[in-house]
C-alpha positions as CSV (number, residue, x, y, z in Angstrom):
1,M,65.1,-28.0,164.7
2,K,67.0,-31.3,165.4
3,W,70.4,-29.6,165.0
4,L,69.4,-27.1,167.7
5,F,68.4,-29.9,170.0
6,W,71.7,-31.6,169.6
7,L,73.6,-28.4,170.1
8,L,71.9,-27.7,173.4
9,L,72.4,-31.3,174.5
10,A,76.2,-31.0,173.7
11,V,76.5,-27.7,175.6
12,N,74.7,-29.1,178.6
13,A,77.0,-32.2,178.6
14,G,80.1,-30.0,178.5
15,L,78.9,-27.9,181.4
16,F,78.1,-31.0,183.3
17,A,81.6,-32.4,182.7
18,L,83.2,-29.1,183.6
19,G,81.3,-28.9,186.9
20,R,82.3,-32.4,187.8
21,G,85.9,-31.7,187.2
22,Y,86.2,-34.2,184.3
23,L,87.8,-31.5,182.3
24,G,90.0,-30.1,185.1
25,S,89.5,-26.8,187.0
26,F,90.4,-23.3,185.9
27,H,90.2,-21.7,189.4
28,A,93.6,-20.5,190.7
29,D,92.8,-21.6,194.2
30,A,92.0,-25.1,193.0
31,H,95.6,-25.5,191.7
32,E,97.4,-24.0,194.7
33,P,97.1,-26.9,197.1
34,E,98.4,-29.3,194.5
35,R,101.4,-27.0,193.6
36,L,102.3,-26.6,197.3
37,A,102.1,-30.3,197.8
38,K,104.7,-30.9,195.2
39,Q,107.2,-28.5,196.8
40,L,110.1,-29.9,198.8
41,N,109.7,-29.5,202.6
42,S,106.6,-27.4,202.1
43,D,105.6,-28.2,205.6
44,K,108.7,-26.1,206.8
45,I,107.8,-23.0,204.9
46,S,106.4,-20.1,206.9
47,L,105.4,-16.7,205.7
48,L,106.6,-13.6,207.7
49,P,104.6,-10.5,208.0
50,A,105.9,-7.6,205.9
51,A,107.2,-5.6,208.9
52,T,109.1,-8.6,210.3
53,A,110.8,-9.3,206.9
54,T,111.8,-5.7,206.5
55,A,113.3,-5.6,210.0
56,A,115.3,-8.7,209.4
57,A,116.7,-7.3,206.1
58,T,117.6,-4.1,207.8
59,A,119.3,-5.9,210.7
60,G,121.4,-7.9,208.1
61,A,122.4,-4.7,206.3
62,S,123.4,-3.1,209.6
63,A,125.6,-6.0,210.5
64,V,127.5,-5.7,207.2
65,A,127.8,-1.9,207.6
66,A,129.0,-2.3,211.2
67,K,131.9,-4.5,210.2
68,P,135.1,-2.4,211.0
69,A,137.3,-1.5,208.1
70,P,140.9,-2.7,208.2
71,K,143.4,-0.2,209.6
72,P,145.8,1.3,207.1
73,L,149.4,-0.1,207.4
74,E,151.6,2.3,209.3
75,V,154.8,3.1,207.4
76,F,157.8,5.0,208.6
77,V,159.1,7.1,205.6
78,C,162.7,7.6,206.8
79,T,164.5,6.2,209.8
80,E,168.2,6.9,210.5
81,V,170.6,5.1,212.8
82,G,174.1,6.3,213.6
83,N,176.8,7.7,213.7
84,F,179.0,4.6,213.5
85,A,182.8,4.2,213.4
86,P,183.9,2.0,210.5
87,A,184.2,-1.2,212.6
88,D,180.8,-0.8,214.3
89,A,179.3,0.1,210.9
90,R,180.4,-3.2,209.5
91,R,179.0,-5.1,212.5
92,F,175.7,-3.3,212.3
93,E,175.4,-3.8,208.6
94,S,176.1,-7.5,209.0
95,A,173.3,-7.8,211.6
96,L,170.9,-6.2,209.1
97,E,171.4,-8.7,206.4
98,A,168.7,-11.0,207.8
99,L,166.1,-8.3,207.2
100,E,166.7,-8.3,203.4
101,L,165.9,-4.6,203.1
102,G,167.4,-4.2,199.7
103,E,167.0,-0.7,198.2
104,R,165.2,0.4,201.4
105,Q,168.6,0.5,203.2
106,S,171.4,2.9,202.5
107,R,174.2,4.7,204.3
108,R,175.8,8.1,204.2
109,N,179.1,9.6,205.4
110,V,178.8,11.9,208.3
111,P,181.0,15.0,208.5
112,G,183.6,14.9,211.3
113,Q,183.8,17.4,214.1
114,D,187.5,18.2,213.6
115,I,188.2,21.7,212.3
116,S,190.6,21.6,209.4
117,S,190.7,25.3,208.5
118,Y,188.9,28.6,208.6
119,I,187.2,30.4,205.7
120,V,186.4,34.0,205.2
121,Y,183.2,34.2,203.1
122,I,180.1,36.1,202.2
123,P,177.0,34.0,203.0
124,P,175.2,32.2,200.2
125,Q,173.2,34.4,197.8
126,A,169.7,33.5,196.5
127,N,170.9,32.4,193.0
128,K,173.8,32.8,190.5
129,E,172.6,36.3,189.4
130,A,172.6,37.5,193.0
131,A,176.1,36.1,193.5
132,D,177.4,37.7,190.4
133,K,176.0,41.1,191.5
134,K,177.7,40.7,194.9
135,A,181.0,39.8,193.1
136,N,180.7,43.1,191.1
137,E,180.3,45.0,194.3
138,L,183.5,43.5,195.6
139,K,185.4,44.5,192.5
140,Q,184.1,48.1,192.9
141,L,185.5,48.0,196.4
142,G,188.9,46.9,195.1
143,V,188.6,43.2,196.2
144,S,189.9,40.9,193.5
145,N,190.8,37.7,195.4
146,F,187.5,35.8,195.7
147,F,185.5,33.1,193.9
148,I,181.8,32.1,193.8
149,M,181.1,28.7,195.3
150,S,178.8,26.9,192.9
151,D,179.5,23.2,193.7
152,S,178.9,23.0,197.4
153,T,175.5,22.1,198.7
154,T,175.5,24.0,202.0
155,M,177.6,26.9,200.7
156,R,176.2,27.1,197.1
157,W,176.4,30.7,195.8
158,A,178.5,31.9,198.7
159,I,181.6,33.9,198.0
160,S,184.9,32.6,199.4
161,L,187.4,35.4,200.2
162,G,190.2,33.2,201.6
163,V,191.0,30.0,203.6
164,F,193.4,29.8,206.4
165,K,194.9,27.1,208.6
166,Q,194.7,29.2,211.7
167,E,191.8,31.3,212.8
168,T,194.1,34.3,213.4
169,G,194.9,34.6,209.7
170,A,191.2,34.5,208.8
171,Q,190.4,37.2,211.4
172,T,193.2,39.4,210.0
173,L,191.8,39.2,206.5
174,L,188.3,40.0,207.8
175,A,189.5,43.1,209.5
176,S,191.2,44.3,206.3
177,L,188.0,43.7,204.2
178,V,185.9,45.7,206.7
179,K,188.3,48.6,206.2
180,Q,187.6,48.3,202.4
181,G,183.9,48.5,203.0
182,V,183.0,44.8,202.9
183,H,180.6,44.5,205.8
184,S,178.8,41.2,204.9
185,A,181.9,38.9,205.2
186,R,182.4,36.6,208.1
187,V,184.7,33.8,209.4
188,G,183.6,30.2,209.8
189,P,185.3,26.9,210.5
190,R,185.7,24.2,207.9
191,Y,185.4,20.6,209.1
192,S,187.3,17.6,207.8
193,N,185.5,14.8,206.1
194,G,184.7,12.3,208.8
195,K,184.9,8.6,208.6
196,L,181.6,8.1,210.5
197,Q,178.6,6.6,208.8
198,A,174.9,6.7,209.4
199,F,172.3,4.2,208.1
200,Q,169.0,5.2,206.6
201,F,165.9,3.0,206.1
202,R,163.0,3.9,203.8
203,D,159.3,2.9,204.1
204,L,159.6,0.5,207.0
205,D,156.4,-1.0,208.5
206,R,156.2,-1.1,212.3
207,A,157.3,-4.7,212.6
208,T,160.4,-4.2,210.5
209,R,161.3,-1.0,212.3
210,S,161.0,-2.8,215.6
211,R,163.5,-5.4,214.3
212,V,165.9,-2.6,213.3
213,E,165.5,-1.1,216.8
214,Q,166.4,-4.5,218.3
215,I,169.6,-4.6,216.3
216,R,170.4,-1.0,217.2
217,A,170.0,-1.8,220.9
218,K,173.2,-3.8,220.7
219,F,174.9,-0.5,219.9
220,P,173.7,1.6,222.9
221,E,175.9,4.6,222.0
222,Q,173.9,5.0,218.7
223,E,170.5,6.7,218.4
224,M,167.5,6.0,216.1
225,R,165.8,9.1,214.7
226,S,163.5,10.2,211.9
227,C,164.9,11.7,208.7
228,R,163.8,13.0,205.4
């Protein structure tokens, strides 16, 4: 029975020590004040109600969402200036050098307005097959002096029936062709290759286009226009 006595005595001693805190405390609330005391600036911490915290988070998200998106850069695909006589073209091109446009700048020859001759022709056909068919019809009508225009851009697949220095010669041939049954032929002027030049600019932003416009303003007889 002595061992039971000593066992009970040891248990009671342990419970006494635990109650006095000699063995520490296992209660969560007993440790919380000590943990909070060790935090930095714990006196400045304040707890927000759940509704207030949610509203603050929503306001922050709304502020981010409300930030305006940057506007897309405006680009002018093709701008053309001209038509310049050779001397003015050189002056204009020299003034453009400061912009350093590189491949975005080019120039093209502009057809002159002086009539060099008159052509009797059948307007361009849809394709080579259609032009060949029209040529066979001319042969059947007894017309042998013609050729299909395959190299020209504006007159591709047209059929030339004759070119004359004077319009009267062209009109005389046209009247003869009509008598042969060729009713689709017509007379048109041919223009000489002009020496005028136009400048084209690709993919300019608004600021660069404005600088080109400032240079163009020194040539008031020239116009700025959109192109393709």
